[in-house]
CSV table of C-alpha atoms in Angstrom, one decimal:
chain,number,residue,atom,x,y,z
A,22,UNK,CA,20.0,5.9,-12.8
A,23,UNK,CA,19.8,2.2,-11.7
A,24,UNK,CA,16.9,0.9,-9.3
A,25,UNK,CA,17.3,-1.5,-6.9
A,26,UNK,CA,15.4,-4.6,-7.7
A,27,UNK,CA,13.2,-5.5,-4.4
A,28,UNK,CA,14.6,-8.8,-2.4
A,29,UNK,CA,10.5,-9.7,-2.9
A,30,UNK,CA,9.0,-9.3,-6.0
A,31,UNK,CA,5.8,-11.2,-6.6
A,32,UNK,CA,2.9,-10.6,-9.4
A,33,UNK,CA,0.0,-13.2,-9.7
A,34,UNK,CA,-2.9,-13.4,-11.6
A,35,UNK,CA,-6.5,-14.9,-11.1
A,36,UNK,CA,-9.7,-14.9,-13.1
A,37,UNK,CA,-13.1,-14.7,-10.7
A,38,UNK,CA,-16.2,-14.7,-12.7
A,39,UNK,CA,-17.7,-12.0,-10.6
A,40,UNK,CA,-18.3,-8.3,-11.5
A,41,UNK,CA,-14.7,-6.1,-10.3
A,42,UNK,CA,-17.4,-3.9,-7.7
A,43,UNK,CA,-18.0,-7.2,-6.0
A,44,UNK,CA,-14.2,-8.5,-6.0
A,45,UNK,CA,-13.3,-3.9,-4.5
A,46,UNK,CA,-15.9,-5.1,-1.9
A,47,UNK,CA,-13.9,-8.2,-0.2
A,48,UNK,CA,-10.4,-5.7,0.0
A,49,UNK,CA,-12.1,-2.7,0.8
A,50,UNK,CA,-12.2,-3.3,5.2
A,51,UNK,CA,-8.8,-2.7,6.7
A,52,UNK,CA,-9.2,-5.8,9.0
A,53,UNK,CA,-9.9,-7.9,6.1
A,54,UNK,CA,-6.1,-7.1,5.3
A,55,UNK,CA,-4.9,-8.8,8.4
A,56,UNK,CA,-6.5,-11.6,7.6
A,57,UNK,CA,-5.4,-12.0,4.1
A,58,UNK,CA,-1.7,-10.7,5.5
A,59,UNK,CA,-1.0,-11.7,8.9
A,60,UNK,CA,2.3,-10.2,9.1
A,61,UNK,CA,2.0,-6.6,6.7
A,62,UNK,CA,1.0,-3.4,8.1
A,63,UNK,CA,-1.0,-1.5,5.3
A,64,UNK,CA,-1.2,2.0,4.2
A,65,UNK,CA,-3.7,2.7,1.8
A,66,UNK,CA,-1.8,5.8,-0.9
A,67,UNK,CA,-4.3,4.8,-3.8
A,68,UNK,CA,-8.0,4.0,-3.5
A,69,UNK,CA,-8.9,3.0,-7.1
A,70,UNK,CA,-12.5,2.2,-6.0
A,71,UNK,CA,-13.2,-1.2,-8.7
A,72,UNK,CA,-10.1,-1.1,-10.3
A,73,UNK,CA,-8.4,-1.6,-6.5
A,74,UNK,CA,-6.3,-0.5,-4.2
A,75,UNK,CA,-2.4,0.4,-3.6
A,76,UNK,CA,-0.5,0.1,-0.7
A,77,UNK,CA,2.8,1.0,1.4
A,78,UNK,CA,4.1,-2.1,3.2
A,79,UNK,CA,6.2,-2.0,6.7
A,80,UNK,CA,6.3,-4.6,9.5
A,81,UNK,CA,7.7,-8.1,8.0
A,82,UNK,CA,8.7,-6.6,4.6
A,83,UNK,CA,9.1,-2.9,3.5
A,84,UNK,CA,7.7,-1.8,0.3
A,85,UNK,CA,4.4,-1.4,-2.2
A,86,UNK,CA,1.5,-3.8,-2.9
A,87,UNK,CA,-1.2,-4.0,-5.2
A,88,UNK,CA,-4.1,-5.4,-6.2
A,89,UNK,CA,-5.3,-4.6,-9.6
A,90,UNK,CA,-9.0,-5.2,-10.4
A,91,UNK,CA,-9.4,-5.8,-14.4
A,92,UNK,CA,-12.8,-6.3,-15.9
A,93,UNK,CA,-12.7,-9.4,-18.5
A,94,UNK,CA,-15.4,-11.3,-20.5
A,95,UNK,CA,-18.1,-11.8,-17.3
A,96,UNK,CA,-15.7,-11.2,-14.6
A,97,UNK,CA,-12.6,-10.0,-13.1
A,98,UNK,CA,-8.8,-10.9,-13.2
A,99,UNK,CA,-7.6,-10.2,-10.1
A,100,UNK,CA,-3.6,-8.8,-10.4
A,101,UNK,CA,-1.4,-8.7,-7.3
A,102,UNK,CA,1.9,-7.3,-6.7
A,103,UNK,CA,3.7,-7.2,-4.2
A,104,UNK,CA,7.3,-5.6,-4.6
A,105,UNK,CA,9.5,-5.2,-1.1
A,106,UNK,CA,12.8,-5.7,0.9
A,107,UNK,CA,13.1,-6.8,4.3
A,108,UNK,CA,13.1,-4.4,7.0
A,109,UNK,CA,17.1,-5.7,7.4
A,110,UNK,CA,19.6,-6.8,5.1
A,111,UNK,CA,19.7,-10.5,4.7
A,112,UNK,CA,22.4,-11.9,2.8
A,113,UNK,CA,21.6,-14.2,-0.1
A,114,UNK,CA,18.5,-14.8,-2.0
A,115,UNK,CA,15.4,-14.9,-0.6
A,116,UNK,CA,13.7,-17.8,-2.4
A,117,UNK,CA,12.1,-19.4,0.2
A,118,UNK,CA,10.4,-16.2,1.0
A,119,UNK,CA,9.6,-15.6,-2.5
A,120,UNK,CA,8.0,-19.1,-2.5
A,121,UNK,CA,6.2,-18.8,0.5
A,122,UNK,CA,4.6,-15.4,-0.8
A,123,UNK,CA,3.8,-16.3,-3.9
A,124,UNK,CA,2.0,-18.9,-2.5
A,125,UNK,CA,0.0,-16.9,0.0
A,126,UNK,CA,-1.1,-14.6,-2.7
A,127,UNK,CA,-2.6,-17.3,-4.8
A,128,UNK,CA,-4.0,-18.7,-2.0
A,129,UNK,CA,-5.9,-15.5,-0.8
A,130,UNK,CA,-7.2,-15.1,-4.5
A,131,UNK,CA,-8.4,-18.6,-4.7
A,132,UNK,CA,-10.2,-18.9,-1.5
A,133,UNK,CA,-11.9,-15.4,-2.7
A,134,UNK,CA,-13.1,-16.7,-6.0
A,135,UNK,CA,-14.5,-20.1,-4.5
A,136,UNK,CA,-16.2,-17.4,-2.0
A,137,UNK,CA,-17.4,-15.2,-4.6
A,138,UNK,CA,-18.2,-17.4,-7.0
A,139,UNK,CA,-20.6,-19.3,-4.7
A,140,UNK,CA,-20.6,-22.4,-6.4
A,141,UNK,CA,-21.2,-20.6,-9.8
A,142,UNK,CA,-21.1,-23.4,-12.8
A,143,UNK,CA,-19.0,-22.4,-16.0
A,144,UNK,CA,-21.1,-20.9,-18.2
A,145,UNK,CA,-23.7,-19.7,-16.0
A,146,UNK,CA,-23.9,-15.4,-15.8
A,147,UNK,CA,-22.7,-14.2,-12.5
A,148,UNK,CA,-25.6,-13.9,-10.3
């Protein structure tokens, strides 16, 4: 049996040199999800604790999301997925979509790691 590939299907990845606990703390309020997506409504259906959290998606797009919390060397890489269709059919491809998510996923894992990282030089242990 075929599966339907998602109309939005986006993975990225992002090393923060912090600890996975501290990277589980920044996702784990709710209303920190409205700020990181404006337009998602989020149902949490897997509380991984530092290895993250899994979602159910409805309001601009229908569908799953995750964010994957894997301990590396002196920090984290930070995995996001985010795999969904729009609540209506849309003819045609999507790209711009695509694009504009993708992009808002590496921005919300980029502006965390200059948070998190406070400034950290390379090299230096994570405080």
């Amino acid at each position: 049996m075929l599966h339907p590939v998602p109309a939005v299907d986006v993975i990225d990845e992002t090393f923060l040199a912090v600890p996975p606990e501290v990277v589980a703390a920044a996702f784990a309020d709710p209303r920190a999800w409205r700020r990181f997506w404006p337009d998602l409504d989020l149902d949490v259906y897997a509380d991984r604790g530092a290895q993250g959290l899994r979602w159910t998606v409805r309001g601009a797009l229908v569908g799953t999301m995750e964010v994957w919390l894997e301990p590396v060397l002196d920090g984290t890489v930070l995995h996001y997925f985010l795999r969904a269709d729009f609540p209506e059919h849309k003819p045609g491809k999507p790209l711009k979509e695509v694009a504009r998510r993708q992009r808002a996923a590496k921005a919300v894992a980029l502006d965390l790691k200059f948070v998190l990282e406070d400034g950290r030089p390379p090299g230096v242990p994570p405080a």
